[in-house]
Amino acid sequence: MTRTLILMRHAKSDWTHAGLRDHERPLNGRGRVSAKALGAWLRAQGHVPDEVLCSSATRTGETVQRLELPVEIPVTYTSELYHAEARTMREVLMRATGTCVLMIGHNPGICAFAQRLVRAAPDHARFEDYPTGATLVVQFDIASWTEIGWHEGQPIAFVVPRELT
């Protein structure tokens, strides 16, 4: 059996609101457009998750909303994914029950997580820095997320918003 992980960094956030804590920063205009484009890309590629794990930050929540996923897909917002390290992201994923899980988080942890998950990096210049909105689709030959290990995933696709808008 296989499991699919869609690993997405939140879309571009807005830095113009003086006094807002980092956790509360919303998306900017470009981020809103990018998130919508990423959702259209996921649907067009047939990569629609059946479970979403999302950082509790405002910008990650807005990213999920603007993907326009089917409303019946359960979304779990957790502070564990807010600026999480790769190890923590793996621990959160191990509790997932879906066969195709979308996880939305932040750099630098999400970049490190992506790099540790794949057998070989996808052939893409931006994989190494994982810019805002970067999205990796990776498959694992496992029956349960509890079996996920490092360097076992097969990259299926990698995209950044600038390629879609």
PDB file of C-alpha atoms in Angstrom:
ATOM      1  CA  MET A   1       0.000   0.000   0.000  1.00  0.00           C
ATOM      2  CA  THR A   2       1.154   3.547  -0.579  1.00  0.00           C
ATOM      3  CA  ARG A   3       0.663   6.813   1.252  1.00  0.00           C
ATOM      4  CA  THR A   4       1.034  10.257  -0.283  1.00  0.00           C
ATOM      5  CA  LEU A   5       2.242  13.376   1.500  1.00  0.00           C
ATOM      6  CA  ILE A   6       1.736  16.847   0.100  1.00  0.00           C
ATOM      7  CA  LEU A   7       4.213  19.047   1.929  1.00  0.00           C
ATOM      8  CA  MET A   8       3.448  22.745   1.454  1.00  0.00           C
ATOM      9  CA  ARG A   9       5.047  25.859   2.850  1.00  0.00           C
ATOM     10  CA  HIS A  10       2.480  28.590   3.515  1.00  0.00           C
ATOM     11  CA  ALA A  11       1.951  31.193   0.791  1.00  0.00           C
ATOM     12  CA  LYS A  12       3.609  34.644   0.902  1.00  0.00           C
ATOM     13  CA  SER A  13       2.800  36.546   4.092  1.00  0.00           C
ATOM     14  CA  ASP A  14       2.255  40.218   4.770  1.00  0.00           C
ATOM     15  CA  TRP A  15       4.892  42.092   6.783  1.00  0.00           C
ATOM     16  CA  THR A  16       3.206  45.529   6.664  1.00  0.00           C
ATOM     17  CA  HIS A  17       1.097  45.222   9.819  1.00  0.00           C
ATOM     18  CA  ALA A  18       3.225  46.842  12.516  1.00  0.00           C
ATOM     19  CA  GLY A  19       2.784  45.328  15.932  1.00  0.00           C
ATOM     20  CA  LEU A  20       1.408  41.972  14.796  1.00  0.00           C
ATOM     21  CA  ARG A  21       3.041  38.936  16.323  1.00  0.00           C
ATOM     22  CA  ASP A  22       4.607  36.565  13.796  1.00  0.00           C
ATOM     23  CA  HIS A  23       1.908  33.972  14.507  1.00  0.00           C
ATOM     24  CA  GLU A  24      -0.827  36.426  13.449  1.00  0.00           C
ATOM     25  CA  ARG A  25       0.661  37.614  10.138  1.00  0.00           C
ATOM     26  CA  PRO A  26      -1.839  37.144   7.267  1.00  0.00           C
ATOM     27  CA  LEU A  27      -1.138  36.454   3.600  1.00  0.00           C
ATOM     28  CA  ASN A  28      -0.353  39.343   1.293  1.00  0.00           C
ATOM     29  CA  GLY A  29      -2.005  39.828  -2.110  1.00  0.00           C
ATOM     30  CA  ARG A  30       0.504  37.669  -3.939  1.00  0.00           C
ATOM     31  CA  GLY A  31       0.123  34.968  -1.297  1.00  0.00           C
ATOM     32  CA  ARG A  32      -3.658  34.907  -1.712  1.00  0.00           C
ATOM     33  CA  VAL A  33      -3.311  34.494  -5.493  1.00  0.00           C
ATOM     34  CA  SER A  34      -0.601  31.853  -5.083  1.00  0.00           C
ATOM     35  CA  ALA A  35      -2.638  29.766  -2.642  1.00  0.00           C
ATOM     36  CA  LYS A  36      -5.598  29.725  -5.018  1.00  0.00           C
ATOM     37  CA  ALA A  37      -3.286  28.688  -7.888  1.00  0.00           C
ATOM     38  CA  LEU A  38      -1.770  25.918  -5.760  1.00  0.00           C
ATOM     39  CA  GLY A  39      -5.247  24.572  -4.996  1.00  0.00           C
ATOM     40  CA  ALA A  40      -6.119  24.537  -8.709  1.00  0.00           C
ATOM     41  CA  TRP A  41      -2.828  22.767  -9.444  1.00  0.00           C
ATOM     42  CA  LEU A  42      -3.467  20.113  -6.777  1.00  0.00           C
ATOM     43  CA  ARG A  43      -6.933  19.407  -8.197  1.00  0.00           C
ATOM     44  CA  ALA A  44      -5.676  19.330 -11.808  1.00  0.00           C
ATOM     45  CA  GLN A  45      -2.895  16.897 -10.884  1.00  0.00           C
ATOM     46  CA  GLY A  46      -5.267  14.657  -8.906  1.00  0.00           C
ATOM     47  CA  HIS A  47      -3.488  15.353  -5.618  1.00  0.00           C
ATOM     48  CA  VAL A  48      -6.493  16.120  -3.430  1.00  0.00           C
ATOM     49  CA  PRO A  49      -5.798  15.203   0.202  1.00  0.00           C
ATOM     50  CA  ASP A  50      -8.168  13.324   2.452  1.00  0.00           C
ATOM     51  CA  GLU A  51      -6.657  14.901   5.577  1.00  0.00           C
ATOM     52  CA  VAL A  52      -4.944  18.239   6.301  1.00  0.00           C
ATOM     53  CA  LEU A  53      -2.464  18.954   9.098  1.00  0.00           C
ATOM     54  CA  CYS A  54      -1.800  22.666   9.412  1.00  0.00           C
ATOM     55  CA  SER A  55       0.200  24.995  11.616  1.00  0.00           C
ATOM     56  CA  SER A  56      -1.994  27.182  13.812  1.00  0.00           C
ATOM     57  CA  ALA A  57      -0.526  30.409  12.346  1.00  0.00           C
ATOM     58  CA  THR A  58      -2.860  32.795  10.533  1.00  0.00           C
ATOM     59  CA  ARG A  59      -0.932  32.594   7.245  1.00  0.00           C
ATOM     60  CA  THR A  60      -1.077  28.785   7.131  1.00  0.00           C
ATOM     61  CA  GLY A  61      -4.803  28.811   7.908  1.00  0.00           C
ATOM     62  CA  GLU A  62      -5.407  31.331   5.138  1.00  0.00           C
ATOM     63  CA  THR A  63      -3.362  29.186   2.770  1.00  0.00           C
ATOM     64  CA  VAL A  64      -5.606  26.184   3.498  1.00  0.00           C
ATOM     65  CA  GLN A  65      -8.775  28.225   3.000  1.00  0.00           C
ATOM     66  CA  ARG A  66      -7.620  29.640  -0.339  1.00  0.00           C
ATOM     67  CA  LEU A  67      -6.723  26.197  -1.710  1.00  0.00           C
ATOM     68  CA  GLU A  68     -10.501  25.695  -2.008  1.00  0.00           C
ATOM     69  CA  LEU A  69     -10.374  22.022  -1.069  1.00  0.00           C
ATOM     70  CA  PRO A  70     -13.619  20.070  -0.653  1.00  0.00           C
ATOM     71  CA  VAL A  71     -15.274  21.077   2.627  1.00  0.00           C
ATOM     72  CA  GLU A  72     -15.569  17.487   3.875  1.00  0.00           C
ATOM     73  CA  ILE A  73     -11.780  17.123   4.174  1.00  0.00           C
ATOM     74  CA  PRO A  74     -10.881  17.308   7.870  1.00  0.00           C
ATOM     75  CA  VAL A  75      -8.369  20.002   8.802  1.00  0.00           C
ATOM     76  CA  THR A  76      -6.405  19.819  12.040  1.00  0.00           C
ATOM     77  CA  TYR A  77      -4.777  23.091  13.147  1.00  0.00           C
ATOM     78  CA  THR A  78      -1.962  22.520  15.596  1.00  0.00           C
ATOM     79  CA  SER A  79       0.599  24.713  17.299  1.00  0.00           C
ATOM     80  CA  GLU A  80       2.995  21.742  17.088  1.00  0.00           C
ATOM     81  CA  LEU A  81       3.584  22.638  13.417  1.00  0.00           C
ATOM     82  CA  TYR A  82       4.267  26.326  14.077  1.00  0.00           C
ATOM     83  CA  HIS A  83       7.978  26.694  13.202  1.00  0.00           C
ATOM     84  CA  ALA A  84       8.403  22.974  13.846  1.00  0.00           C
ATOM     85  CA  GLU A  85      11.631  21.095  13.240  1.00  0.00           C
ATOM     86  CA  ALA A  86      11.697  18.083  10.901  1.00  0.00           C
ATOM     87  CA  ARG A  87      11.559  15.605  13.795  1.00  0.00           C
ATOM     88  CA  THR A  88       8.406  17.220  15.208  1.00  0.00           C
ATOM     89  CA  MET A  89       6.761  17.323  11.790  1.00  0.00           C
ATOM     90  CA  ARG A  90       7.417  13.588  11.418  1.00  0.00           C
ATOM     91  CA  GLU A  91       5.892  12.929  14.854  1.00  0.00           C
ATOM     92  CA  VAL A  92       2.742  14.863  13.902  1.00  0.00           C
ATOM     93  CA  LEU A  93       2.505  13.035  10.563  1.00  0.00           C
ATOM     94  CA  MET A  94       2.812   9.664  12.315  1.00  0.00           C
ATOM     95  CA  ARG A  95      -0.572  10.357  13.956  1.00  0.00           C
ATOM     96  CA  ALA A  96      -2.298  10.954  10.586  1.00  0.00           C
ATOM     97  CA  THR A  97      -4.903   8.505   9.334  1.00  0.00           C
ATOM     98  CA  GLY A  98      -5.453   9.664   5.749  1.00  0.00           C
ATOM     99  CA  THR A  99      -3.918   8.016   2.707  1.00  0.00           C
ATOM    100  CA  CYS A 100      -3.141  11.392   1.128  1.00  0.00           C
ATOM    101  CA  VAL A 101      -2.160  13.995   3.732  1.00  0.00           C
ATOM    102  CA  LEU A 102      -1.498  17.683   3.141  1.00  0.00           C
ATOM    103  CA  MET A 103       0.821  19.223   5.733  1.00  0.00           C
ATOM    104  CA  ILE A 104       1.285  23.001   5.775  1.00  0.00           C
ATOM    105  CA  GLY A 105       4.095  24.595   7.744  1.00  0.00           C
ATOM    106  CA  HIS A 106       7.030  26.987   7.846  1.00  0.00           C
ATOM    107  CA  ASN A 107      10.695  27.255   6.950  1.00  0.00           C
ATOM    108  CA  PRO A 108      13.294  26.278   7.889  1.00  0.00           C
ATOM    109  CA  GLY A 109      11.654  23.131   9.303  1.00  0.00           C
ATOM    110  CA  ILE A 110       9.554  22.256   6.279  1.00  0.00           C
ATOM    111  CA  CYS A 111      12.573  22.443   3.976  1.00  0.00           C
ATOM    112  CA  ALA A 112      14.605  20.207   6.279  1.00  0.00           C
ATOM    113  CA  PHE A 113      11.676  17.788   6.557  1.00  0.00           C
ATOM    114  CA  ALA A 114      11.306  17.568   2.773  1.00  0.00           C
ATOM    115  CA  GLN A 115      15.024  16.932   2.316  1.00  0.00           C
ATOM    116  CA  ARG A 116      15.069  14.186   4.942  1.00  0.00           C
ATOM    117  CA  LEU A 117      11.985  12.431   3.552  1.00  0.00           C
ATOM    118  CA  VAL A 118      13.040  11.855  -0.060  1.00  0.00           C
ATOM    119  CA  ARG A 119      15.445   9.241  -1.419  1.00  0.00           C
ATOM    120  CA  ALA A 120      16.673  11.769  -3.962  1.00  0.00           C
ATOM    121  CA  ALA A 121      15.787  15.434  -4.350  1.00  0.00           C
ATOM    122  CA  PRO A 122      13.472  16.362  -7.209  1.00  0.00           C
ATOM    123  CA  ASP A 123      15.167  18.022 -10.171  1.00  0.00           C
ATOM    124  CA  HIS A 124      14.144  21.573  -9.286  1.00  0.00           C
ATOM    125  CA  ALA A 125      16.344  24.579  -8.516  1.00  0.00           C
ATOM    126  CA  ARG A 126      14.105  25.781  -5.655  1.00  0.00           C
ATOM    127  CA  PHE A 127      13.865  22.519  -3.692  1.00  0.00           C
ATOM    128  CA  GLU A 128      16.932  23.420  -1.625  1.00  0.00           C
ATOM    129  CA  ASP A 129      15.475  26.690  -0.270  1.00  0.00           C
ATOM    130  CA  TYR A 130      11.743  25.816  -0.335  1.00  0.00           C
ATOM    131  CA  PRO A 131      10.295  29.296  -1.023  1.00  0.00           C
ATOM    132  CA  THR A 132       6.835  30.367   0.141  1.00  0.00           C
ATOM    133  CA  GLY A 133       4.162  28.191  -1.422  1.00  0.00           C
ATOM    134  CA  ALA A 134       6.645  25.484  -2.423  1.00  0.00           C
ATOM    135  CA  THR A 135       4.828  22.159  -2.621  1.00  0.00           C
ATOM    136  CA  LEU A 136       6.273  18.655  -2.704  1.00  0.00           C
ATOM    137  CA  VAL A 137       4.185  15.591  -3.487  1.00  0.00           C
ATOM    138  CA  VAL A 138       5.930  12.458  -2.258  1.00  0.00           C
ATOM    139  CA  GLN A 139       4.832   8.809  -2.091  1.00  0.00           C
ATOM    140  CA  PHE A 140       5.807   6.174   0.440  1.00  0.00           C
ATOM    141  CA  ASP A 141       5.420   2.391   0.240  1.00  0.00           C
ATOM    142  CA  ILE A 142       3.934   2.064   3.715  1.00  0.00           C
ATOM    143  CA  ALA A 143       0.629   0.850   5.118  1.00  0.00           C
ATOM    144  CA  SER A 144       0.503   3.407   7.943  1.00  0.00           C
ATOM    145  CA  TRP A 145       2.120   6.768   8.683  1.00  0.00           C
ATOM    146  CA  THR A 146       3.600   5.174  11.808  1.00  0.00           C
ATOM    147  CA  GLU A 147       6.029   3.384   9.446  1.00  0.00           C
ATOM    148  CA  ILE A 148       7.426   6.540   7.832  1.00  0.00           C
ATOM    149  CA  GLY A 149      11.191   6.745   7.846  1.00  0.00           C
ATOM    150  CA  TRP A 150      13.854   9.084   6.562  1.00  0.00           C
ATOM    151  CA  HIS A 151      14.991   9.003   2.916  1.00  0.00           C
ATOM    152  CA  GLU A 152      12.277   6.562   1.844  1.00  0.00           C
ATOM    153  CA  GLY A 153       9.939   8.822  -0.130  1.00  0.00           C
ATOM    154  CA  GLN A 154       9.650   8.947  -3.904  1.00  0.00           C
ATOM    155  CA  PRO A 155       9.111  12.524  -5.149  1.00  0.00           C
ATOM    156  CA  ILE A 156       6.162  12.710  -7.555  1.00  0.00           C
ATOM    157  CA  ALA A 157       6.045  16.472  -8.129  1.00  0.00           C
ATOM    158  CA  PHE A 158       7.486  19.737  -6.872  1.00  0.00           C
ATOM    159  CA  VAL A 159       6.154  23.168  -7.764  1.00  0.00           C
ATOM    160  CA  VAL A 160       6.493  26.786  -6.683  1.00  0.00           C
ATOM    161  CA  PRO A 161       3.724  29.372  -7.168  1.00  0.00           C
ATOM    162  CA  ARG A 162       5.663  31.462  -9.698  1.00  0.00           C
ATOM    163  CA  GLU A 163       5.325  28.529 -12.105  1.00  0.00           C
ATOM    164  CA  LEU A 164       1.542  28.659 -11.791  1.00  0.00           C
ATOM    165  CA  THR A 165       0.668  32.364 -11.799  1.00  0.00           C
TER     166      THR A 165
END
